[in-house]
JSON list of C-alpha atoms and ligand atoms in Angstrom, two decimals:
[
{"chain": "A", "resi": 1, "resn": "MET", "atom": "CA", "xyz": [0.00, 0.00, 0.00]},
{"chain": "A", "resi": 2, "resn": "LYS", "atom": "CA", "xyz": [1.30, 3.39, -0.94]},
{"chain": "A", "resi": 3, "resn": "ILE", "atom": "CA", "xyz": [0.52, 5.88, 1.83]},
{"chain": "A", "resi": 4, "resn": "TYR", "atom": "CA", "xyz": [0.34, 9.66, 1.60]},
{"chain": "A", "resi": 5, "resn": "LYS", "atom": "CA", "xyz": [-0.04, 11.32, 4.99]},
{"chain": "A", "resi": 6, "resn": "VAL", "atom": "CA", "xyz": [-1.26, 14.87, 4.42]},
{"chain": "A", "resi": 7, "resn": "LYS", "atom": "CA", "xyz": [-2.02, 17.78, 6.72]},
{"chain": "A", "resi": 8, "resn": "ASN", "atom": "CA", "xyz": [-5.73, 18.21, 6.37]},
{"chain": "A", "resi": 9, "resn": "TYR", "atom": "CA", "xyz": [-8.86, 17.71, 4.28]},
{"chain": "A", "resi": 10, "resn": "GLU", "atom": "CA", "xyz": [-7.81, 20.30, 1.67]},
{"chain": "A", "resi": 11, "resn": "GLU", "atom": "CA", "xyz": [-4.47, 18.58, 1.06]},
{"chain": "A", "resi": 12, "resn": "MET", "atom": "CA", "xyz": [-6.15, 15.19, 0.94]},
{"chain": "A", "resi": 13, "resn": "SER", "atom": "CA", "xyz": [-8.60, 16.46, -1.67]},
{"chain": "A", "resi": 14, "resn": "ARG", "atom": "CA", "xyz": [-5.88, 17.97, -3.83]},
{"chain": "A", "resi": 15, "resn": "LYS", "atom": "CA", "xyz": [-3.71, 14.85, -3.69]},
{"chain": "A", "resi": 16, "resn": "ALA", "atom": "CA", "xyz": [-6.66, 12.59, -4.51]},
{"chain": "A", "resi": 17, "resn": "ALA", "atom": "CA", "xyz": [-7.64, 14.84, -7.43]},
{"chain": "A", "resi": 18, "resn": "ASN", "atom": "CA", "xyz": [-4.05, 14.68, -8.65]},
{"chain": "A", "resi": 19, "resn": "ILE", "atom": "CA", "xyz": [-4.11, 10.90, -8.69]},
{"chain": "A", "resi": 20, "resn": "ILE", "atom": "CA", "xyz": [-7.48, 10.78, -10.46]},
{"chain": "A", "resi": 21, "resn": "SER", "atom": "CA", "xyz": [-6.38, 13.33, -13.04]},
{"chain": "A", "resi": 22, "resn": "ALA", "atom": "CA", "xyz": [-3.16, 11.38, -13.69]},
{"chain": "A", "resi": 23, "resn": "GLN", "atom": "CA", "xyz": [-5.34, 8.38, -14.50]},
{"chain": "A", "resi": 24, "resn": "VAL", "atom": "CA", "xyz": [-7.46, 10.44, -16.92]},
{"chain": "A", "resi": 25, "resn": "LEU", "atom": "CA", "xyz": [-4.40, 11.93, -18.61]},
{"chain": "A", "resi": 26, "resn": "LEU", "atom": "CA", "xyz": [-2.70, 8.56, -19.05]},
{"chain": "A", "resi": 27, "resn": "LYS", "atom": "CA", "xyz": [-5.84, 6.80, -20.28]},
{"chain": "A", "resi": 28, "resn": "PRO", "atom": "CA", "xyz": [-8.42, 9.31, -21.56]},
{"chain": "A", "resi": 29, "resn": "ASP", "atom": "CA", "xyz": [-11.07, 6.58, -22.02]},
{"chain": "A", "resi": 30, "resn": "CYS", "atom": "CA", "xyz": [-10.54, 5.06, -18.58]},
{"chain": "A", "resi": 31, "resn": "VAL", "atom": "CA", "xyz": [-13.25, 3.67, -16.32]},
{"chain": "A", "resi": 32, "resn": "LEU", "atom": "CA", "xyz": [-13.33, 5.52, -13.00]},
{"chain": "A", "resi": 33, "resn": "GLY", "atom": "CA", "xyz": [-15.05, 3.92, -10.03]},
{"chain": "A", "resi": 34, "resn": "LEU", "atom": "CA", "xyz": [-16.54, 6.74, -7.95]},
{"chain": "A", "resi": 35, "resn": "ALA", "atom": "CA", "xyz": [-17.84, 7.18, -4.43]},
{"chain": "A", "resi": 36, "resn": "THR", "atom": "CA", "xyz": [-20.29, 9.42, -2.61]},
{"chain": "A", "resi": 37, "resn": "GLY", "atom": "CA", "xyz": [-20.21, 10.70, 0.98]},
{"chain": "A", "resi": 38, "resn": "SER", "atom": "CA", "xyz": [-18.57, 13.83, 2.33]},
{"chain": "A", "resi": 39, "resn": "THR", "atom": "CA", "xyz": [-14.96, 12.72, 1.90]},
{"chain": "A", "resi": 40, "resn": "PRO", "atom": "CA", "xyz": [-14.62, 12.87, -1.93]},
{"chain": "A", "resi": 41, "resn": "VAL", "atom": "CA", "xyz": [-16.45, 16.19, -2.38]},
{"chain": "A", "resi": 42, "resn": "GLY", "atom": "CA", "xyz": [-13.28, 18.29, -2.13]},
{"chain": "A", "resi": 43, "resn": "ALA", "atom": "CA", "xyz": [-11.52, 16.14, -4.72]},
{"chain": "A", "resi": 44, "resn": "TYR", "atom": "CA", "xyz": [-14.50, 16.48, -7.07]},
{"chain": "A", "resi": 45, "resn": "LYS", "atom": "CA", "xyz": [-14.42, 20.29, -6.64]},
{"chain": "A", "resi": 46, "resn": "GLN", "atom": "CA", "xyz": [-10.73, 20.29, -7.56]},
{"chain": "A", "resi": 47, "resn": "LEU", "atom": "CA", "xyz": [-11.33, 18.14, -10.65]},
{"chain": "A", "resi": 48, "resn": "ILE", "atom": "CA", "xyz": [-14.06, 20.56, -11.78]},
{"chain": "A", "resi": 49, "resn": "GLU", "atom": "CA", "xyz": [-11.68, 23.47, -11.33]},
{"chain": "A", "resi": 50, "resn": "TRP", "atom": "CA", "xyz": [-8.93, 21.84, -13.36]},
{"chain": "A", "resi": 51, "resn": "HIS", "atom": "CA", "xyz": [-11.46, 20.94, -16.04]},
{"chain": "A", "resi": 52, "resn": "LYS", "atom": "CA", "xyz": [-12.66, 24.58, -16.18]},
{"chain": "A", "resi": 53, "resn": "GLN", "atom": "CA", "xyz": [-9.05, 25.72, -16.55]},
{"chain": "A", "resi": 54, "resn": "GLY", "atom": "CA", "xyz": [-8.81, 23.50, -19.63]},
{"chain": "A", "resi": 55, "resn": "ASP", "atom": "CA", "xyz": [-6.43, 20.98, -18.09]},
{"chain": "A", "resi": 56, "resn": "LEU", "atom": "CA", "xyz": [-8.68, 17.95, -17.85]},
{"chain": "A", "resi": 57, "resn": "ASP", "atom": "CA", "xyz": [-10.88, 16.37, -20.48]},
{"chain": "A", "resi": 58, "resn": "PHE", "atom": "CA", "xyz": [-13.55, 13.86, -19.42]},
{"chain": "A", "resi": 59, "resn": "SER", "atom": "CA", "xyz": [-15.16, 13.46, -22.84]},
{"chain": "A", "resi": 60, "resn": "GLN", "atom": "CA", "xyz": [-14.15, 9.81, -23.16]},
{"chain": "A", "resi": 61, "resn": "VAL", "atom": "CA", "xyz": [-14.18, 8.87, -19.48]},
{"chain": "A", "resi": 62, "resn": "LYS", "atom": "CA", "xyz": [-16.70, 6.35, -18.17]},
{"chain": "A", "resi": 63, "resn": "THR", "atom": "CA", "xyz": [-17.73, 6.13, -14.53]},
{"chain": "A", "resi": 64, "resn": "VAL", "atom": "CA", "xyz": [-19.32, 3.52, -12.31]},
{"chain": "A", "resi": 65, "resn": "ASN", "atom": "CA", "xyz": [-20.48, 4.40, -8.82]},
{"chain": "A", "resi": 66, "resn": "LEU", "atom": "CA", "xyz": [-20.24, 2.09, -5.87]},
{"chain": "A", "resi": 67, "resn": "ASP", "atom": "CA", "xyz": [-23.77, 2.18, -4.59]},
{"chain": "A", "resi": 68, "resn": "GLU", "atom": "CA", "xyz": [-27.26, 3.63, -4.47]},
{"chain": "A", "resi": 69, "resn": "TYR", "atom": "CA", "xyz": [-30.14, 3.59, -2.02]},
{"chain": "A", "resi": 70, "resn": "LYS", "atom": "CA", "xyz": [-32.84, 1.13, -2.98]},
{"chain": "A", "resi": 71, "resn": "GLY", "atom": "CA", "xyz": [-36.13, 2.92, -3.54]},
{"chain": "A", "resi": 72, "resn": "LEU", "atom": "CA", "xyz": [-34.77, 6.36, -4.43]},
{"chain": "A", "resi": 73, "resn": "THR", "atom": "CA", "xyz": [-35.22, 7.64, -7.97]},
{"chain": "A", "resi": 74, "resn": "PRO", "atom": "CA", "xyz": [-32.48, 9.69, -9.69]},
{"chain": "A", "resi": 75, "resn": "ASP", "atom": "CA", "xyz": [-34.41, 12.95, -9.21]},
{"chain": "A", "resi": 76, "resn": "ASN", "atom": "CA", "xyz": [-34.62, 12.42, -5.43]},
{"chain": "A", "resi": 77, "resn": "ASP", "atom": "CA", "xyz": [-32.13, 14.87, -3.95]},
{"chain": "A", "resi": 78, "resn": "GLN", "atom": "CA", "xyz": [-30.95, 12.21, -1.46]},
{"chain": "A", "resi": 79, "resn": "SER", "atom": "CA", "xyz": [-30.11, 9.70, -4.18]},
{"chain": "A", "resi": 80, "resn": "TYR", "atom": "CA", "xyz": [-26.49, 9.08, -5.02]},
{"chain": "A", "resi": 81, "resn": "ARG", "atom": "CA", "xyz": [-27.25, 9.69, -8.71]},
{"chain": "A", "resi": 82, "resn": "TYR", "atom": "CA", "xyz": [-28.41, 13.19, -7.75]},
{"chain": "A", "resi": 83, "resn": "PHE", "atom": "CA", "xyz": [-25.31, 13.67, -5.58]},
{"chain": "A", "resi": 84, "resn": "MET", "atom": "CA", "xyz": [-22.98, 12.72, -8.43]},
{"chain": "A", "resi": 85, "resn": "ASN", "atom": "CA", "xyz": [-24.73, 14.95, -10.95]},
{"chain": "A", "resi": 86, "resn": "LYS", "atom": "CA", "xyz": [-24.57, 17.87, -8.53]},
{"chain": "A", "resi": 87, "resn": "ASN", "atom": "CA", "xyz": [-21.05, 17.39, -7.12]},
{"chain": "A", "resi": 88, "resn": "LEU", "atom": "CA", "xyz": [-19.17, 16.28, -10.22]},
{"chain": "A", "resi": 89, "resn": "PHE", "atom": "CA", "xyz": [-20.90, 15.44, -13.49]},
{"chain": "A", "resi": 90, "resn": "SER", "atom": "CA", "xyz": [-22.60, 18.82, -14.03]},
{"chain": "A", "resi": 91, "resn": "GLY", "atom": "CA", "xyz": [-19.24, 20.57, -13.67]},
{"chain": "A", "resi": 92, "resn": "ILE", "atom": "CA", "xyz": [-17.23, 18.51, -16.20]},
{"chain": "A", "resi": 93, "resn": "ASN", "atom": "CA", "xyz": [-17.57, 17.53, -19.83]},
{"chain": "A", "resi": 94, "resn": "ILE", "atom": "CA", "xyz": [-18.56, 13.92, -19.24]},
{"chain": "A", "resi": 95, "resn": "ALA", "atom": "CA", "xyz": [-21.24, 12.32, -21.42]},
{"chain": "A", "resi": 96, "resn": "MET", "atom": "CA", "xyz": [-24.09, 11.46, -19.07]},
{"chain": "A", "resi": 97, "resn": "GLU", "atom": "CA", "xyz": [-24.64, 8.13, -20.85]},
{"chain": "A", "resi": 98, "resn": "ASN", "atom": "CA", "xyz": [-21.10, 7.20, -19.78]},
{"chain": "A", "resi": 99, "resn": "THR", "atom": "CA", "xyz": [-21.97, 7.62, -16.09]},
{"chain": "A", "resi": 100, "resn": "HIS", "atom": "CA", "xyz": [-23.40, 4.67, -14.18]},
{"chain": "A", "resi": 101, "resn": "VAL", "atom": "CA", "xyz": [-25.00, 4.36, -10.76]},
{"chain": "A", "resi": 102, "resn": "PRO", "atom": "CA", "xyz": [-26.98, 1.30, -9.60]},
{"chain": "A", "resi": 103, "resn": "ASN", "atom": "CA", "xyz": [-30.66, 1.74, -10.43]},
{"chain": "A", "resi": 104, "resn": "GLY", "atom": "CA", "xyz": [-32.30, 2.49, -7.08]},
{"chain": "A", "resi": 105, "resn": "ALA", "atom": "CA", "xyz": [-35.69, 2.72, -8.77]},
{"chain": "A", "resi": 106, "resn": "GLU", "atom": "CA", "xyz": [-35.54, -0.96, -9.78]},
{"chain": "A", "resi": 107, "resn": "ALA", "atom": "CA", "xyz": [-37.56, -2.86, -7.15]},
{"chain": "A", "resi": 108, "resn": "ASP", "atom": "CA", "xyz": [-36.27, -6.23, -8.34]},
{"chain": "A", "resi": 109, "resn": "SER", "atom": "CA", "xyz": [-32.93, -6.52, -6.51]},
{"chain": "A", "resi": 110, "resn": "GLU", "atom": "CA", "xyz": [-31.74, -9.44, -8.58]},
{"chain": "A", "resi": 111, "resn": "ALA", "atom": "CA", "xyz": [-32.41, -7.59, -11.85]},
{"chain": "A", "resi": 112, "resn": "ALA", "atom": "CA", "xyz": [-30.77, -4.36, -10.65]},
{"chain": "A", "resi": 113, "resn": "CYS", "atom": "CA", "xyz": [-27.65, -6.10, -9.36]},
{"chain": "A", "resi": 114, "resn": "SER", "atom": "CA", "xyz": [-27.05, -8.50, -12.23]},
{"chain": "A", "resi": 115, "resn": "ALA", "atom": "CA", "xyz": [-27.48, -5.65, -14.74]},
{"chain": "A", "resi": 116, "resn": "TYR", "atom": "CA", "xyz": [-24.86, -3.66, -12.84]},
{"chain": "A", "resi": 117, "resn": "ASN", "atom": "CA", "xyz": [-22.35, -6.52, -12.77]},
{"chain": "A", "resi": 118, "resn": "ALA", "atom": "CA", "xyz": [-22.85, -7.10, -16.50]},
{"chain": "A", "resi": 119, "resn": "MET", "atom": "CA", "xyz": [-22.36, -3.39, -17.22]},
{"chain": "A", "resi": 120, "resn": "ILE", "atom": "CA", "xyz": [-19.05, -3.30, -15.30]},
{"chain": "A", "resi": 121, "resn": "ARG", "atom": "CA", "xyz": [-17.83, -6.38, -17.18]},
{"chain": "A", "resi": 122, "resn": "ASP", "atom": "CA", "xyz": [-18.90, -4.88, -20.54]},
{"chain": "A", "resi": 123, "resn": "LEU", "atom": "CA", "xyz": [-16.86, -1.76, -19.78]},
{"chain": "A", "resi": 124, "resn": "GLY", "atom": "CA", "xyz": [-13.80, -3.96, -19.30]},
{"chain": "A", "resi": 125, "resn": "GLY", "atom": "CA", "xyz": [-13.56, -3.46, -15.53]},
{"chain": "A", "resi": 126, "resn": "ILE", "atom": "CA", "xyz": [-12.53, -0.48, -13.45]},
{"chain": "A", "resi": 127, "resn": "ASP", "atom": "CA", "xyz": [-9.18, 1.26, -13.92]},
{"chain": "A", "resi": 128, "resn": "LEU", "atom": "CA", "xyz": [-9.22, 3.34, -10.73]},
{"chain": "A", "resi": 129, "resn": "GLN", "atom": "CA", "xyz": [-11.68, 2.89, -7.89]},
{"chain": "A", "resi": 130, "resn": "LEU", "atom": "CA", "xyz": [-12.07, 5.75, -5.41]},
{"chain": "A", "resi": 131, "resn": "LEU", "atom": "CA", "xyz": [-13.18, 4.68, -1.92]},
{"chain": "A", "resi": 132, "resn": "GLY", "atom": "CA", "xyz": [-14.10, 6.25, 1.38]},
{"chain": "A", "resi": 133, "resn": "ILE", "atom": "CA", "xyz": [-14.41, 4.24, 4.56]},
{"chain": "A", "resi": 134, "resn": "GLY", "atom": "CA", "xyz": [-17.39, 4.09, 6.94]},
{"chain": "A", "resi": 135, "resn": "HIS", "atom": "CA", "xyz": [-17.03, 4.19, 10.72]},
{"chain": "A", "resi": 136, "resn": "ASP", "atom": "CA", "xyz": [-17.76, 0.47, 10.79]},
{"chain": "A", "resi": 137, "resn": "GLY", "atom": "CA", "xyz": [-15.15, -0.22, 8.09]},
{"chain": "A", "resi": 138, "resn": "HIS", "atom": "CA", "xyz": [-17.59, -0.48, 5.22]},
{"chain": "A", "resi": 139, "resn": "ILE", "atom": "CA", "xyz": [-16.53, 0.20, 1.64]},
{"chain": "A", "resi": 140, "resn": "GLY", "atom": "CA", "xyz": [-19.39, 0.97, -0.66]},
{"chain": "A", "resi": 141, "resn": "PHE", "atom": "CA", "xyz": [-22.23, -0.36, 1.46]},
{"chain": "A", "resi": 142, "resn": "ASN", "atom": "CA", "xyz": [-20.43, -3.61, 2.23]},
{"chain": "A", "resi": 143, "resn": "GLU", "atom": "CA", "xyz": [-21.18, -3.71, 5.92]},
{"chain": "A", "resi": 144, "resn": "PRO", "atom": "CA", "xyz": [-19.43, -5.91, 8.54]},
{"chain": "A", "resi": 145, "resn": "ASP", "atom": "CA", "xyz": [-20.45, -9.48, 7.86]},
{"chain": "A", "resi": 146, "resn": "SER", "atom": "CA", "xyz": [-19.30, -13.07, 8.23]},
{"chain": "A", "resi": 147, "resn": "VAL", "atom": "CA", "xyz": [-18.30, -13.22, 4.55]},
{"chain": "A", "resi": 148, "resn": "PHE", "atom": "CA", "xyz": [-16.97, -10.86, 1.89]},
{"chain": "A", "resi": 149, "resn": "PRO", "atom": "CA", "xyz": [-19.92, -10.47, -0.49]},
{"chain": "A", "resi": 150, "resn": "ALA", "atom": "CA", "xyz": [-18.69, -10.92, -4.05]},
{"chain": "A", "resi": 151, "resn": "GLU", "atom": "CA", "xyz": [-20.65, -8.89, -6.55]},
{"chain": "A", "resi": 152, "resn": "THR", "atom": "CA", "xyz": [-23.33, -6.21, -6.62]},
{"chain": "A", "resi": 153, "resn": "HIS", "atom": "CA", "xyz": [-26.04, -7.10, -4.13]},
{"chain": "A", "resi": 154, "resn": "CYS", "atom": "CA", "xyz": [-28.82, -5.63, -2.01]},
{"chain": "A", "resi": 155, "resn": "VAL", "atom": "CA", "xyz": [-27.87, -4.88, 1.61]},
{"chain": "A", "resi": 156, "resn": "ASP", "atom": "CA", "xyz": [-29.71, -3.99, 4.78]},
{"chain": "A", "resi": 157, "resn": "LEU", "atom": "CA", "xyz": [-27.97, -0.92, 6.16]},
{"chain": "A", "resi": 158, "resn": "THR", "atom": "CA", "xyz": [-26.67, -1.21, 9.72]},
{"chain": "A", "resi": 159, "resn": "PRO", "atom": "CA", "xyz": [-27.95, 1.10, 12.49]},
{"chain": "A", "resi": 160, "resn": "LEU", "atom": "CA", "xyz": [-24.50, 2.78, 12.55]},
{"chain": "A", "resi": 161, "resn": "THR", "atom": "CA", "xyz": [-24.66, 3.60, 8.84]},
{"chain": "A", "resi": 162, "resn": "ILE", "atom": "CA", "xyz": [-28.24, 4.86, 9.11]},
{"chain": "A", "resi": 163, "resn": "GLU", "atom": "CA", "xyz": [-27.12, 7.04, 12.03]},
{"chain": "A", "resi": 164, "resn": "ALA", "atom": "CA", "xyz": [-24.10, 8.38, 10.08]},
{"chain": "A", "resi": 165, "resn": "ASN", "atom": "CA", "xyz": [-26.14, 9.11, 6.96]},
{"chain": "A", "resi": 166, "resn": "LYS", "atom": "CA", "xyz": [-29.17, 10.68, 8.61]},
{"chain": "A", "resi": 167, "resn": "ARG", "atom": "CA", "xyz": [-27.42, 14.05, 8.54]},
{"chain": "A", "resi": 168, "resn": "PHE", "atom": "CA", "xyz": [-28.34, 14.27, 4.86]},
{"chain": "A", "resi": 169, "resn": "PHE", "atom": "CA", "xyz": [-32.03, 13.59, 5.53]},
{"chain": "A", "resi": 170, "resn": "GLU", "atom": "CA", "xyz": [-34.68, 15.49, 7.43]},
{"chain": "A", "resi": 171, "resn": "LYS", "atom": "CA", "xyz": [-35.00, 12.69, 9.97]},
{"chain": "A", "resi": 172, "resn": "ALA", "atom": "CA", "xyz": [-33.50, 9.25, 10.60]},
{"chain": "A", "resi": 173, "resn": "GLU", "atom": "CA", "xyz": [-36.73, 7.52, 9.55]},
{"chain": "A", "resi": 174, "resn": "ASP", "atom": "CA", "xyz": [-36.28, 8.96, 6.06]},
{"chain": "A", "resi": 175, "resn": "VAL", "atom": "CA", "xyz": [-32.97, 7.12, 5.50]},
{"chain": "A", "resi": 176, "resn": "PRO", "atom": "CA", "xyz": [-33.68, 4.14, 3.23]},
{"chain": "A", "resi": 177, "resn": "ARG", "atom": "CA", "xyz": [-33.09, 0.80, 4.97]},
{"chain": "A", "resi": 178, "resn": "GLN", "atom": "CA", "xyz": [-31.60, -0.94, 1.95]},
{"chain": "A", "resi": 179, "resn": "ALA", "atom": "CA", "xyz": [-29.12, -0.19, -0.79]},
{"chain": "A", "resi": 180, "resn": "TYR", "atom": "CA", "xyz": [-27.56, -1.74, -3.85]},
{"chain": "A", "resi": 181, "resn": "THR", "atom": "CA", "xyz": [-23.79, -1.91, -3.65]},
{"chain": "A", "resi": 182, "resn": "MET", "atom": "CA", "xyz": [-20.91, -3.28, -5.62]},
{"chain": "A", "resi": 183, "resn": "GLY", "atom": "CA", "xyz": [-19.44, -6.30, -3.85]},
{"chain": "A", "resi": 184, "resn": "ILE", "atom": "CA", "xyz": [-15.93, -6.84, -2.59]},
{"chain": "A", "resi": 185, "resn": "LYS", "atom": "CA", "xyz": [-15.01, -8.78, -5.72]},
{"chain": "A", "resi": 186, "resn": "ASN", "atom": "CA", "xyz": [-16.13, -5.90, -7.99]},
{"chain": "A", "resi": 187, "resn": "ILE", "atom": "CA", "xyz": [-13.96, -3.55, -5.93]},
{"chain": "A", "resi": 188, "resn": "MET", "atom": "CA", "xyz": [-10.96, -5.88, -5.68]},
{"chain": "A", "resi": 189, "resn": "LEU", "atom": "CA", "xyz": [-10.96, -6.40, -9.46]},
{"chain": "A", "resi": 190, "resn": "ALA", "atom": "CA", "xyz": [-10.30, -2.69, -10.00]},
{"chain": "A", "resi": 191, "resn": "ARG", "atom": "CA", "xyz": [-6.78, -2.26, -11.36]},
{"chain": "A", "resi": 192, "resn": "LYS", "atom": "CA", "xyz": [-6.00, 0.53, -8.90]},
{"chain": "A", "resi": 193, "resn": "ILE", "atom": "CA", "xyz": [-7.67, 1.64, -5.70]},
{"chain": "A", "resi": 194, "resn": "LEU", "atom": "CA", "xyz": [-7.54, 5.09, -4.10]},
{"chain": "A", "resi": 195, "resn": "LEU", "atom": "CA", "xyz": [-8.74, 5.25, -0.49]},
{"chain": "A", "resi": 196, "resn": "VAL", "atom": "CA", "xyz": [-9.36, 8.72, 0.95]},
{"chain": "A", "resi": 197, "resn": "VAL", "atom": "CA", "xyz": [-9.86, 9.30, 4.67]},
{"chain": "A", "resi": 198, "resn": "SER", "atom": "CA", "xyz": [-10.11, 12.46, 6.76]},
{"chain": "A", "resi": 199, "resn": "GLY", "atom": "CA", "xyz": [-10.76, 13.28, 10.39]},
{"chain": "A", "resi": 200, "resn": "ALA", "atom": "CA", "xyz": [-10.11, 11.90, 13.87]},
{"chain": "A", "resi": 201, "resn": "ASP", "atom": "CA", "xyz": [-13.45, 10.09, 13.90]},
{"chain": "A", "resi": 202, "resn": "LYS", "atom": "CA", "xyz": [-12.03, 7.70, 11.28]},
{"chain": "A", "resi": 203, "resn": "ALA", "atom": "CA", "xyz": [-8.68, 7.09, 13.05]},
{"chain": "A", "resi": 204, "resn": "GLU", "atom": "CA", "xyz": [-9.65, 3.93, 14.90]},
{"chain": "A", "resi": 205, "resn": "ILE", "atom": "CA", "xyz": [-11.30, 2.19, 11.95]},
{"chain": "A", "resi": 206, "resn": "LEU", "atom": "CA", "xyz": [-8.52, 3.21, 9.55]},
{"chain": "A", "resi": 207, "resn": "ALA", "atom": "CA", "xyz": [-5.88, 1.69, 11.83]},
{"chain": "A", "resi": 208, "resn": "LYS", "atom": "CA", "xyz": [-7.92, -1.52, 12.05]},
{"chain": "A", "resi": 209, "resn": "ALA", "atom": "CA", "xyz": [-8.43, -1.66, 8.29]},
{"chain": "A", "resi": 210, "resn": "VAL", "atom": "CA", "xyz": [-4.81, -1.06, 7.35]},
{"chain": "A", "resi": 211, "resn": "GLU", "atom": "CA", "xyz": [-2.92, -2.69, 10.22]},
{"chain": "A", "resi": 212, "resn": "GLY", "atom": "CA", "xyz": [-5.39, -5.16, 11.74]},
{"chain": "A", "resi": 213, "resn": "PRO", "atom": "CA", "xyz": [-6.35, -8.69, 10.72]},
{"chain": "A", "resi": 214, "resn": "ILE", "atom": "CA", "xyz": [-8.08, -9.18, 7.38]},
{"chain": "A", "resi": 215, "resn": "THR", "atom": "CA", "xyz": [-11.67, -9.97, 8.25]},
{"chain": "A", "resi": 216, "resn": "PRO", "atom": "CA", "xyz": [-15.14, -9.39, 6.78]},
{"chain": "A", "resi": 217, "resn": "GLN", "atom": "CA", "xyz": [-15.97, -7.82, 10.15]},
{"chain": "A", "resi": 218, "resn": "VAL", "atom": "CA", "xyz": [-13.86, -4.89, 8.88]},
{"chain": "A", "resi": 219, "resn": "PRO", "atom": "CA", "xyz": [-14.67, -4.97, 5.17]},
{"chain": "A", "resi": 220, "resn": "ALA", "atom": "CA", "xyz": [-11.97, -2.42, 4.21]},
{"chain": "A", "resi": 221, "resn": "SER", "atom": "CA", "xyz": [-9.28, -4.74, 5.64]},
{"chain": "A", "resi": 222, "resn": "VAL", "atom": "CA", "xyz": [-9.56, -6.80, 2.45]},
{"chain": "A", "resi": 223, "resn": "LEU", "atom": "CA", "xyz": [-7.73, -3.94, 0.68]},
{"chain": "A", "resi": 224, "resn": "GLN", "atom": "CA", "xyz": [-4.52, -5.23, 2.30]},
{"chain": "A", "resi": 225, "resn": "LEU", "atom": "CA", "xyz": [-4.69, -8.02, -0.31]},
{"chain": "A", "resi": 226, "resn": "HIS", "atom": "CA", "xyz": [-4.95, -5.70, -3.32]},
{"chain": "A", "resi": 227, "resn": "PRO", "atom": "CA", "xyz": [-1.68, -5.15, -5.20]},
{"chain": "A", "resi": 228, "resn": "ASP", "atom": "CA", "xyz": [-2.17, -1.46, -6.03]},
{"chain": "A", "resi": 229, "resn": "VAL", "atom": "CA", "xyz": [-3.81, 0.59, -3.26]},
{"chain": "A", "resi": 230, "resn": "THR", "atom": "CA", "xyz": [-3.00, 4.22, -2.54]},
{"chain": "A", "resi": 231, "resn": "LEU", "atom": "CA", "xyz": [-4.15, 5.66, 0.78]},
{"chain": "A", "resi": 232, "resn": "VAL", "atom": "CA", "xyz": [-4.42, 9.43, 1.07]},
{"chain": "A", "resi": 233, "resn": "ALA", "atom": "CA", "xyz": [-5.29, 10.35, 4.65]},
{"chain": "A", "resi": 234, "resn": "ASP", "atom": "CA", "xyz": [-4.85, 13.38, 6.84]},
{"chain": "A", "resi": 235, "resn": "GLU", "atom": "CA", "xyz": [-2.91, 13.46, 10.10]},
{"chain": "A", "resi": 236, "resn": "ALA", "atom": "CA", "xyz": [-6.04, 13.21, 12.23]},
{"chain": "A", "resi": 237, "resn": "ALA", "atom": "CA", "xyz": [-7.25, 10.10, 10.39]},
{"chain": "A", "resi": 238, "resn": "MET", "atom": "CA", "xyz": [-3.81, 8.50, 10.66]},
{"chain": "A", "resi": 239, "resn": "SER", "atom": "CA", "xyz": [-3.31, 9.34, 14.33]},
{"chain": "A", "resi": 240, "resn": "MET", "atom": "CA", "xyz": [-3.91, 5.77, 15.52]},
{"chain": "A", "resi": 241, "resn": "MET", "atom": "CA", "xyz": [-1.76, 4.04, 12.93]},
{"chain": "A", "resi": 242, "resn": "LYS", "atom": "CA", "xyz": [1.56, 2.62, 14.12]},
{"chain": "A", "resi": 243, "resn": "LEU", "atom": "CA", "xyz": [3.69, 3.85, 11.21]},
{"chain": "B", "resi": 223, "resn": "LIG", "atom": "P1", "xyz": [-18.15, 9.87, 4.47]},
{"chain": "B", "resi": 223, "resn": "LIG", "atom": "O1", "xyz": [-18.62, 8.39, 4.16]},
{"chain": "B", "resi": 223, "resn": "LIG", "atom": "O2", "xyz": [-17.19, 10.23, 3.38]},
{"chain": "B", "resi": 223, "resn": "LIG", "atom": "O3", "xyz": [-19.40, 10.69, 4.40]},
{"chain": "B", "resi": 223, "resn": "LIG", "atom": "O4", "xyz": [-17.52, 9.83, 5.82]},
{"chain": "B", "resi": 223, "resn": "LIG", "atom": "C1", "xyz": [-17.68, 7.43, 3.89]},
{"chain": "B", "resi": 223, "resn": "LIG", "atom": "C2", "xyz": [-18.36, 6.09, 3.70]},
{"chain": "B", "resi": 223, "resn": "LIG", "atom": "O5", "xyz": [-19.35, 5.83, 4.40]},
{"chain": "B", "resi": 223, "resn": "LIG", "atom": "O6", "xyz": [-17.92, 5.32, 2.84]}
]
């Protein structure tokens, strides 16, 4: 694992955007795996800025997002499709038909998930997958479990995740109870992985994920087995790591 320890959220965002833009420059028709949540927003802002300055061209880039709430349509302002359109896609020259998010409006979980797996395969897999980490160690919505779920599947969100995500909703009861998420195999098949982490509240789980035993109880720990992971984390997030 390549580790960049940076000062704060701003530096983390800039470094992450640098790594993503290097991927786009080296392979203009690359497949980027993208993530939602608060952590990547600063990196997305930076990418938009570099695009506006004429330094980054997304016209051939394809994207696949990790997850989506089941039951939310793309026009719902709490959906991850809406989040991606607002925080990244509307600010860059990407073709919307090249952007993919699991279809939260599809009630048939099996249909939604198998279509998503097939789409990722048809694109030739993911060149660079961006990841955040949840307080329980989840990546995507792969929650602590007794196994590493392989491909895109429907999950019941844990109380901790519902609690963490309720800040985006009017009240906790409005947070959907289920989501579609890429599985660990989809993520691990990405050629490169970029994990971004910020803040003291993530220090304990980050130390467990990077330095603890590999276990599905800490889903992000599986990244220790991937041959090309870059971690960009700020000092607060890395404060409980041994190195
Ligand atoms: P956050 O979410 O970036 O909002 O902390 C990370 C995650 O849950 O994967």
